Amino acid sequence: MRFDTIWLDARLATLAPDRSGLGIIERGAVAAKDGRIVLAAPLAELPTGWDAINRIVLDGRLVTPGLVDCHTHLVYAGDRAHEFELRLCGASYEEIARAGGGMTTTVKATRAASENDLVAATLPRLDRLLAEGVTTIEVKSGYGLDLETEVRMLRAGRRLARERDVEIVTSFLAAHALPPEANGDKERYIDKVCAMIPVIAESKLADAVDAFCEAIAFSPEQTARVFRAARAAGLPVKLHADQLSNLHGAKLAADFSALSADHLEYTDEEGCTALARAGSVAVLLPGAFYVLREKQVPPVAGLRRHRVPMAIATDSNPGTSPITSLLLVMNMAATLFGLTVDEVVAAVTREAARALGREGQTGTLEPGKLCDLAIWNVERPVDLIYRMGFNSLHARIRRGR
Ligand SMILES: [Zn+2]
């Protein structure tokens, strides 16, 4: 057997579901051919007579699947540093909103930005994620809130995959907030969003439809209308659910067989069972929890009890989670939400891929998957999570290169 590349003498965290825990293989090897994994096995089990164009000895380093950041708002213009500063000087959220701050600031800046501007503003954030071994990233629209700007954001998202060696998955999130020109009429704006969905589906610019179900955003009924339009257009859905209150968003997402329900701080037992039944992934976002200094933690025990797959993500956005480090978020998920080491590593690999419907392509080290790897200058998975602000990436491999 002739491989393109083989990485030898590594500790593999395969995440293969038929192995226990992280599916660790001590003294293992991974081999790639035509961009895909063709072997992930102990050195002792290498086939006789193997050969490779490139052979790389890793001296016991840890190899995980390339990391997956499955919930980001990475594409936007401007920033909200000034509001951060005002809040530190005692201004309330209401005062900032009255002064035209909050998400409106980002919507204005994003509407004024060209596609090139958006790509240029996003690349430095993207590069920080790539430097930590991330190989697949989800990006959402949702700061345009009109068809033209939403399309521009999604185009900018797709462009990122041409500017850098990364897999980009896009979600259409026009149901993120009410635009200022809607004058408080949420029903009419949702009519418009539902009319945008077939256009977006036709353009192939979005891989999924997302919404924000919350008192400050859209009601469960309005969210269901968006989901029905997505279903009619053949697009899967995901949801910002139960972040600030329990509107039974997790249950609603599950009723529409959502890929994921995200945030979930206020999700109850019924929500956990619904997610389990639907096979939807619970995406936990400790960055926003930290920035907003929330007290209510997501129901991790309930999610475990019902075997709901858990993912974590940066939720990188200018307002509530200006974070471009998935490694830091991994520490937060352990420290703030009590996830175990195995749960955290699975949450940024296998389960994050599942939250994007990409579990057949990436997220584990198994033959047939894309050869997306993160090679670390550490030997144990806990070393990725325990330290804060320490990037131990040795090499990032995408599609075998
Ligand atoms: Zn979000």
CSV table of C-alpha atoms and ligand atoms in Angstrom, one decimal:
chain,number,residue,atom,x,y,z
A,1,MET,CA,0.0,0.0,0.0
A,2,ARG,CA,1.4,3.4,-1.0
A,3,PHE,CA,0.3,6.4,1.0
A,4,ASP,CA,0.8,10.1,0.1
A,5,THR,CA,1.8,10.9,3.7
A,6,ILE,CA,2.1,8.9,6.9
A,7,TRP,CA,2.5,10.4,10.3
A,8,LEU,CA,4.3,8.0,12.7
A,9,ASP,CA,4.7,7.5,16.4
A,10,ALA,CA,1.8,9.7,17.5
A,11,ARG,CA,-0.7,9.4,20.3
A,12,LEU,CA,-4.0,9.5,18.4
A,13,ALA,CA,-7.3,10.8,19.8
A,14,THR,CA,-9.4,9.1,17.1
A,15,LEU,CA,-12.8,10.0,18.5
A,16,ALA,CA,-14.0,6.9,16.7
A,17,PRO,CA,-17.4,6.1,18.1
A,18,ASP,CA,-16.7,2.3,18.4
A,19,ARG,CA,-13.9,3.0,20.8
A,20,SER,CA,-14.3,4.1,24.4
A,21,GLY,CA,-13.6,7.7,25.6
A,22,LEU,CA,-11.6,9.6,23.0
A,23,GLY,CA,-10.5,6.4,21.2
A,24,ILE,CA,-6.9,6.9,22.2
A,25,ILE,CA,-4.3,4.9,20.3
A,26,GLU,CA,-0.9,5.0,21.9
A,27,ARG,CA,2.1,4.8,19.5
A,28,GLY,CA,-0.1,5.1,16.4
A,29,ALA,CA,0.1,6.2,12.8
A,30,VAL,CA,-2.2,8.1,10.5
A,31,ALA,CA,-1.9,7.8,6.7
A,32,ALA,CA,-3.5,9.9,4.0
A,33,LYS,CA,-4.1,9.3,0.3
A,34,ASP,CA,-5.9,11.8,-2.0
A,35,GLY,CA,-6.7,14.0,0.9
A,36,ARG,CA,-8.5,11.3,2.9
A,37,ILE,CA,-7.5,9.2,5.9
A,38,VAL,CA,-6.8,5.7,4.8
A,39,LEU,CA,-5.4,4.4,8.0
A,40,ALA,CA,-5.4,5.3,11.7
A,41,ALA,CA,-4.0,2.4,13.7
A,42,PRO,CA,-1.3,1.3,16.2
A,43,LEU,CA,2.2,1.2,14.6
A,44,ALA,CA,2.2,-2.5,15.4
A,45,GLU,CA,-0.7,-3.0,13.0
A,46,LEU,CA,0.7,-1.3,10.0
A,47,PRO,CA,0.2,-3.4,6.8
A,48,THR,CA,3.3,-5.2,5.6
A,49,GLY,CA,5.0,-3.6,2.6
A,50,TRP,CA,3.5,-0.1,3.1
A,51,ASP,CA,5.3,2.8,1.5
A,52,ALA,CA,4.7,6.6,1.5
A,53,ILE,CA,5.8,9.6,-0.5
A,54,ASN,CA,6.2,11.6,2.8
A,55,ARG,CA,6.9,10.1,6.2
A,56,ILE,CA,6.8,12.3,9.3
A,57,VAL,CA,7.8,11.1,12.7
A,58,LEU,CA,5.9,12.8,15.5
A,59,ASP,CA,7.8,11.6,18.6
A,60,GLY,CA,4.7,10.8,20.7
A,61,ARG,CA,2.9,14.1,20.0
A,62,LEU,CA,-0.9,14.1,20.3
A,63,VAL,CA,-2.9,14.1,17.1
A,64,THR,CA,-6.6,15.0,17.1
A,65,PRO,CA,-9.0,15.6,14.3
A,66,GLY,CA,-8.8,19.2,13.0
A,67,LEU,CA,-10.9,21.3,15.3
A,68,VAL,CA,-14.4,22.5,14.2
A,69,ASP,CA,-15.8,25.8,15.4
A,70,CYS,CA,-19.5,25.2,14.8
A,71,HIS,CA,-21.1,28.5,15.8
A,72,THR,CA,-19.6,31.9,14.8
A,73,HIS,CA,-20.6,35.3,13.7
A,74,LEU,CA,-17.2,35.9,12.3
A,75,VAL,CA,-18.2,38.1,9.3
A,76,TYR,CA,-19.0,41.6,10.3
A,77,ALA,CA,-17.7,45.2,10.0
A,78,GLY,CA,-16.8,47.6,12.8
A,79,ASP,CA,-16.4,46.6,16.4
A,80,ARG,CA,-18.1,47.4,19.7
A,81,ALA,CA,-15.0,48.2,21.8
A,82,HIS,CA,-16.4,51.7,22.5
A,83,GLU,CA,-19.5,50.2,24.1
A,84,PHE,CA,-17.3,47.9,26.2
A,85,GLU,CA,-15.5,51.0,27.4
A,86,LEU,CA,-18.7,52.9,28.2
A,87,ARG,CA,-20.1,50.0,30.1
A,88,LEU,CA,-16.9,49.8,32.2
A,89,CYS,CA,-17.5,53.5,33.0
A,90,GLY,CA,-21.0,52.6,34.3
A,91,ALA,CA,-23.3,53.0,31.3
A,92,SER,CA,-26.2,50.6,31.2
A,93,TYR,CA,-27.3,48.5,28.2
A,94,GLU,CA,-30.4,50.7,27.8
A,95,GLU,CA,-28.3,53.9,27.7
A,96,ILE,CA,-26.0,52.3,25.1
A,97,ALA,CA,-29.0,51.1,23.1
A,98,ARG,CA,-30.6,54.6,23.3
A,99,ALA,CA,-27.4,56.1,22.0
A,100,GLY,CA,-27.7,53.9,18.9
A,101,GLY,CA,-25.3,51.2,20.2
A,102,GLY,CA,-25.8,47.5,20.5
A,103,MET,CA,-26.3,45.3,17.5
A,104,THR,CA,-27.6,48.4,15.5
A,105,THR,CA,-23.9,49.6,15.4
A,106,THR,CA,-22.8,46.4,13.8
A,107,VAL,CA,-25.8,46.3,11.3
A,108,LYS,CA,-25.0,49.9,10.2
A,109,ALA,CA,-21.3,49.1,9.7
A,110,THR,CA,-22.0,45.9,7.9
A,111,ARG,CA,-24.5,47.4,5.6
A,112,ALA,CA,-21.9,50.1,4.7
A,113,ALA,CA,-19.2,47.5,4.0
A,114,SER,CA,-18.5,46.0,0.6
A,115,GLU,CA,-17.9,42.3,0.2
A,116,ASN,CA,-14.1,43.0,0.0
A,117,ASP,CA,-14.3,45.1,3.2
A,118,LEU,CA,-16.1,42.2,5.0
A,119,VAL,CA,-13.5,39.7,3.9
A,120,ALA,CA,-10.7,42.0,4.8
A,121,ALA,CA,-12.2,42.6,8.3
A,122,THR,CA,-12.8,38.9,8.9
A,123,LEU,CA,-9.5,37.4,7.8
A,124,PRO,CA,-7.5,38.4,10.9
A,125,ARG,CA,-10.2,36.8,13.1
A,126,LEU,CA,-10.2,33.7,10.9
A,127,ASP,CA,-6.4,33.5,11.0
A,128,ARG,CA,-6.4,33.4,14.9
A,129,LEU,CA,-8.8,30.3,14.7
A,130,LEU,CA,-6.7,28.6,12.1
A,131,ALA,CA,-3.6,29.1,14.2
A,132,GLU,CA,-5.2,26.9,16.8
A,133,GLY,CA,-5.8,23.9,14.5
A,134,VAL,CA,-9.3,24.8,13.4
A,135,THR,CA,-10.1,23.2,10.0
A,136,THR,CA,-13.9,23.7,9.7
A,137,ILE,CA,-15.8,26.9,10.7
A,138,GLU,CA,-19.4,27.8,10.6
A,139,VAL,CA,-20.2,31.5,9.8
A,140,LYS,CA,-23.6,33.1,10.0
A,141,SER,CA,-25.2,36.1,8.3
A,142,GLY,CA,-27.4,38.2,10.5
A,143,TYR,CA,-26.0,41.7,10.6
A,144,GLY,CA,-27.6,42.7,7.3
A,145,LEU,CA,-31.2,42.1,8.1
A,146,ASP,CA,-32.1,43.0,4.5
A,147,LEU,CA,-31.7,40.6,1.5
A,148,GLU,CA,-28.9,42.5,-0.2
A,149,THR,CA,-26.6,42.7,2.9
A,150,GLU,CA,-27.4,39.2,4.1
A,151,VAL,CA,-26.4,37.9,0.6
A,152,ARG,CA,-23.2,39.9,0.8
A,153,MET,CA,-22.3,38.5,4.2
A,154,LEU,CA,-22.9,34.9,2.9
A,155,ARG,CA,-20.8,35.6,-0.2
A,156,ALA,CA,-18.0,37.0,2.0
A,157,GLY,CA,-18.3,33.8,4.1
A,158,ARG,CA,-17.9,31.6,1.1
A,159,ARG,CA,-15.0,33.7,-0.1
A,160,LEU,CA,-13.1,32.9,3.1
A,161,ALA,CA,-12.7,29.3,1.9
A,162,ARG,CA,-11.0,30.6,-1.2
A,163,GLU,CA,-8.7,33.0,0.7
A,164,ARG,CA,-7.6,30.4,3.2
A,165,ASP,CA,-7.3,26.6,3.4
A,166,VAL,CA,-10.4,26.0,5.5
A,167,GLU,CA,-13.8,24.5,5.2
A,168,ILE,CA,-16.5,27.1,5.6
A,169,VAL,CA,-20.1,26.2,6.4
A,170,THR,CA,-22.7,29.1,6.2
A,171,SER,CA,-26.0,29.7,8.0
A,172,PHE,CA,-28.6,32.2,7.0
A,173,LEU,CA,-29.6,34.2,10.1
A,174,ALA,CA,-31.8,37.1,9.0
A,175,ALA,CA,-34.1,36.2,11.9
A,176,HIS,CA,-31.4,37.5,14.3
A,177,ALA,CA,-32.9,40.8,15.3
A,178,LEU,CA,-35.4,43.3,14.1
A,179,PRO,CA,-33.9,45.9,11.8
A,180,PRO,CA,-34.4,49.6,12.7
A,181,GLU,CA,-36.6,50.3,9.7
A,182,ALA,CA,-39.1,47.6,10.7
A,183,ASN,CA,-40.4,50.0,13.4
A,184,GLY,CA,-41.1,47.2,15.8
A,185,ASP,CA,-43.2,45.1,13.4
A,186,LYS,CA,-41.8,41.7,13.9
A,187,GLU,CA,-44.6,39.8,12.0
A,188,ARG,CA,-44.0,41.8,8.9
A,189,TYR,CA,-40.2,41.4,9.1
A,190,ILE,CA,-40.6,37.6,9.5
A,191,ASP,CA,-42.8,37.7,6.4
A,192,LYS,CA,-39.8,39.2,4.6
A,193,VAL,CA,-37.3,36.7,6.1
A,194,CYS,CA,-39.6,33.8,4.9
A,195,ALA,CA,-39.6,35.4,1.4
A,196,MET,CA,-35.8,35.6,1.4
A,197,ILE,CA,-35.3,31.9,2.2
A,198,PRO,CA,-36.2,30.4,-1.2
A,199,VAL,CA,-33.9,33.1,-2.8
A,200,ILE,CA,-31.0,32.1,-0.5
A,201,ALA,CA,-31.6,28.4,-1.1
A,202,GLU,CA,-31.6,28.9,-4.8
A,203,SER,CA,-28.3,30.8,-4.6
A,204,LYS,CA,-26.7,27.9,-2.7
A,205,LEU,CA,-25.1,30.5,-0.4
A,206,ALA,CA,-26.4,29.0,2.8
A,207,ASP,CA,-26.0,25.5,4.2
A,208,ALA,CA,-28.6,26.0,6.9
A,209,VAL,CA,-31.1,28.5,8.3
A,210,ASP,CA,-30.7,29.8,11.9
A,211,ALA,CA,-32.9,32.0,14.1
A,212,PHE,CA,-32.8,33.7,17.5
A,213,CYS,CA,-35.8,32.7,19.6
A,214,GLU,CA,-36.0,35.0,22.6
A,215,ALA,CA,-38.1,37.8,24.0
A,216,ILE,CA,-35.6,40.4,22.7
A,217,ALA,CA,-35.7,38.7,19.3
A,218,PHE,CA,-38.4,36.4,17.9
A,219,SER,CA,-41.2,34.4,19.4
A,220,PRO,CA,-41.5,30.6,19.1
A,221,GLU,CA,-44.4,31.1,16.6
A,222,GLN,CA,-42.3,33.5,14.5
A,223,THR,CA,-39.4,31.1,14.6
A,224,ALA,CA,-41.6,28.2,13.5
A,225,ARG,CA,-42.6,30.2,10.5
A,226,VAL,CA,-39.0,30.7,9.5
A,227,PHE,CA,-38.3,26.9,10.0
A,228,ARG,CA,-41.3,26.0,7.9
A,229,ALA,CA,-40.0,28.2,5.1
A,230,ALA,CA,-36.5,26.6,5.5
A,231,ARG,CA,-38.1,23.1,5.3
A,232,ALA,CA,-40.0,24.0,2.2
A,233,ALA,CA,-36.7,25.2,0.6
A,234,GLY,CA,-34.9,22.1,1.6
A,235,LEU,CA,-32.5,23.7,4.1
A,236,PRO,CA,-31.8,22.2,7.6
A,237,VAL,CA,-32.2,24.5,10.6
A,238,LYS,CA,-30.5,25.4,13.8
A,239,LEU,CA,-31.5,27.7,16.6
A,240,HIS,CA,-30.3,30.2,19.2
A,241,ALA,CA,-32.5,28.8,22.0
A,242,ASP,CA,-33.2,29.3,25.7
A,243,GLN,CA,-30.2,31.6,26.2
A,244,LEU,CA,-31.8,34.2,28.5
A,245,SER,CA,-35.2,32.6,29.3
A,246,ASN,CA,-37.0,29.3,28.7
A,247,LEU,CA,-39.2,29.8,25.6
A,248,HIS,CA,-38.9,26.0,25.0
A,249,GLY,CA,-36.6,26.7,22.0
A,250,ALA,CA,-34.8,23.4,22.4
A,251,LYS,CA,-38.1,21.6,22.0
A,252,LEU,CA,-39.0,23.7,19.0
A,253,ALA,CA,-35.7,23.1,17.4
A,254,ALA,CA,-36.1,19.3,18.0
A,255,ASP,CA,-39.6,19.4,16.5
A,256,PHE,CA,-38.0,20.6,13.3
A,257,SER,CA,-35.2,18.0,13.5
A,258,ALA,CA,-32.6,20.8,13.9
A,259,LEU,CA,-29.0,20.0,13.4
A,260,SER,CA,-28.4,21.8,16.7
A,261,ALA,CA,-29.9,24.0,19.4
A,262,ASP,CA,-27.4,26.5,20.7
A,263,HIS,CA,-26.8,28.3,24.0
A,264,LEU,CA,-29.5,26.4,26.1
A,265,GLU,CA,-28.8,28.0,29.5
A,266,TYR,CA,-32.5,27.8,30.4
A,267,THR,CA,-33.4,24.5,28.7
A,268,ASP,CA,-35.4,22.2,30.9
A,269,GLU,CA,-35.7,18.4,31.1
A,270,GLU,CA,-38.4,18.3,28.4
A,271,GLY,CA,-36.0,20.2,26.1
A,272,CYS,CA,-33.2,17.7,26.8
A,273,THR,CA,-35.4,14.7,26.0
A,274,ALA,CA,-36.7,16.4,22.8
A,275,LEU,CA,-33.1,17.0,21.6
A,276,ALA,CA,-32.2,13.4,22.4
A,277,ARG,CA,-35.2,12.1,20.5
A,278,ALA,CA,-34.4,14.3,17.4
A,279,GLY,CA,-30.7,13.6,17.5
A,280,SER,CA,-30.0,17.3,17.6
A,281,VAL,CA,-26.7,18.5,19.0
A,282,ALA,CA,-26.6,20.8,22.1
A,283,VAL,CA,-24.1,23.5,21.2
A,284,LEU,CA,-22.9,25.2,24.4
A,285,LEU,CA,-21.4,28.7,24.2
A,286,PRO,CA,-19.4,29.7,27.3
A,287,GLY,CA,-17.9,32.8,25.7
A,288,ALA,CA,-21.3,34.7,25.7
A,289,PHE,CA,-22.0,33.3,29.2
A,290,TYR,CA,-18.7,34.7,30.4
A,291,VAL,CA,-19.0,38.1,28.7
A,292,LEU,CA,-22.6,38.7,29.9
A,293,ARG,CA,-21.7,37.4,33.4
A,294,GLU,CA,-24.6,35.0,33.4
A,295,LYS,CA,-25.4,32.9,36.4
A,296,GLN,CA,-27.6,30.2,34.8
A,297,VAL,CA,-25.5,27.3,33.4
A,298,PRO,CA,-26.8,25.0,30.7
A,299,PRO,CA,-28.3,21.7,32.0
A,300,VAL,CA,-25.2,19.6,31.4
A,301,ALA,CA,-26.4,16.8,33.8
A,302,GLY,CA,-29.7,16.5,31.9
A,303,LEU,CA,-27.9,16.5,28.5
A,304,ARG,CA,-25.7,13.7,29.8
A,305,ARG,CA,-28.5,11.7,31.2
A,306,HIS,CA,-30.4,11.8,27.9
A,307,ARG,CA,-27.2,11.3,25.9
A,308,VAL,CA,-27.6,14.5,23.9
A,309,PRO,CA,-24.4,15.1,21.9
A,310,MET,CA,-22.7,18.2,23.2
A,311,ALA,CA,-20.6,20.6,21.1
A,312,ILE,CA,-18.9,23.9,22.1
A,313,ALA,CA,-18.0,26.9,19.9
A,314,THR,CA,-16.6,30.4,20.2
A,315,ASP,CA,-19.8,32.2,19.1
A,316,SER,CA,-17.3,34.7,17.9
A,317,ASN,CA,-19.2,38.0,17.6
A,318,PRO,CA,-18.6,41.7,18.3
A,319,GLY,CA,-21.1,42.1,21.1
A,320,THR,CA,-21.4,39.2,23.5
A,321,SER,CA,-18.4,37.0,22.6
A,322,PRO,CA,-15.5,38.8,20.9
A,323,ILE,CA,-13.4,35.7,21.2
A,324,THR,CA,-11.2,34.2,18.5
A,325,SER,CA,-9.7,31.4,20.5
A,326,LEU,CA,-11.4,28.0,20.5
A,327,LEU,CA,-8.7,26.7,23.0
A,328,LEU,CA,-9.8,29.4,25.5
A,329,VAL,CA,-13.4,28.4,25.0
A,330,MET,CA,-12.5,24.8,25.7
A,331,ASN,CA,-11.1,25.8,29.1
A,332,MET,CA,-14.2,27.9,29.7
A,333,ALA,CA,-16.5,24.9,29.0
A,334,ALA,CA,-14.6,22.8,31.5
A,335,THR,CA,-14.3,25.6,34.1
A,336,LEU,CA,-17.7,27.3,33.8
A,337,PHE,CA,-19.9,24.4,32.7
A,338,GLY,CA,-18.1,21.4,34.2
A,339,LEU,CA,-17.5,19.4,31.0
A,340,THR,CA,-14.9,16.6,31.3
A,341,VAL,CA,-11.8,16.5,29.2
A,342,ASP,CA,-13.3,13.8,27.0
A,343,GLU,CA,-16.5,15.8,26.6
A,344,VAL,CA,-14.6,19.0,25.7
A,345,VAL,CA,-12.4,17.3,23.1
A,346,ALA,CA,-15.4,15.5,21.5
A,347,ALA,CA,-17.3,18.9,21.6
A,348,VAL,CA,-14.8,20.6,19.3
A,349,THR,CA,-14.3,17.6,16.9
A,350,ARG,CA,-16.8,14.8,16.4
A,351,GLU,CA,-19.9,16.5,17.9
A,352,ALA,CA,-19.1,19.9,16.4
A,353,ALA,CA,-19.0,18.3,13.0
A,354,ARG,CA,-22.3,16.6,13.7
A,355,ALA,CA,-23.8,20.0,14.6
A,356,LEU,CA,-23.0,21.1,11.0
A,357,GLY,CA,-24.2,17.9,9.4
A,358,ARG,CA,-20.6,17.1,8.4
A,359,GLU,CA,-20.0,14.1,10.6
A,360,GLY,CA,-19.6,11.9,7.5
A,361,GLN,CA,-16.6,14.0,6.3
A,362,THR,CA,-14.6,15.2,9.4
A,363,GLY,CA,-14.5,15.2,13.2
A,364,THR,CA,-12.8,11.8,13.7
A,365,LEU,CA,-9.7,10.0,12.6
A,366,GLU,CA,-11.3,7.2,10.7
A,367,PRO,CA,-10.6,5.8,7.2
A,368,GLY,CA,-12.7,7.5,4.6
A,369,LYS,CA,-12.9,10.9,6.4
A,370,LEU,CA,-11.1,14.0,5.1
A,371,CYS,CA,-7.5,14.0,6.5
A,372,ASP,CA,-8.0,17.1,8.7
A,373,LEU,CA,-5.6,16.9,11.6
A,374,ALA,CA,-4.3,19.0,14.5
A,375,ILE,CA,-0.9,17.9,15.7
A,376,TRP,CA,0.0,19.2,19.1
A,377,ASN,CA,3.2,19.7,21.1
A,378,VAL,CA,1.6,17.9,24.0
A,379,GLU,CA,1.0,14.3,24.8
A,380,ARG,CA,-2.3,14.3,26.7
A,381,PRO,CA,-5.7,15.7,25.8
A,382,VAL,CA,-6.0,17.5,29.2
A,383,ASP,CA,-3.0,19.7,28.2
A,384,LEU,CA,-5.1,21.3,25.5
A,385,ILE,CA,-7.7,22.4,28.1
A,386,TYR,CA,-5.9,23.0,31.3
A,387,ARG,CA,-3.7,25.9,30.2
A,388,MET,CA,-5.2,29.3,29.3
A,389,GLY,CA,-3.7,31.4,26.6
A,390,PHE,CA,-1.2,28.7,25.5
A,391,ASN,CA,-1.4,27.5,22.0
A,392,SER,CA,0.5,24.2,21.6
A,393,LEU,CA,-0.3,23.6,18.0
A,394,HIS,CA,2.6,21.9,16.1
A,395,ALA,CA,1.0,21.6,12.7
A,396,ARG,CA,-2.4,21.9,11.1
A,397,ILE,CA,-3.2,19.5,8.3
A,398,ARG,CA,-6.1,19.9,5.9
A,399,ARG,CA,-7.0,17.3,3.3
A,400,GLY,CA,-3.7,15.6,4.0
A,401,ARG,CA,-1.5,18.6,3.4
B,1,ZN,ZN,-24.8,33.1,18.0
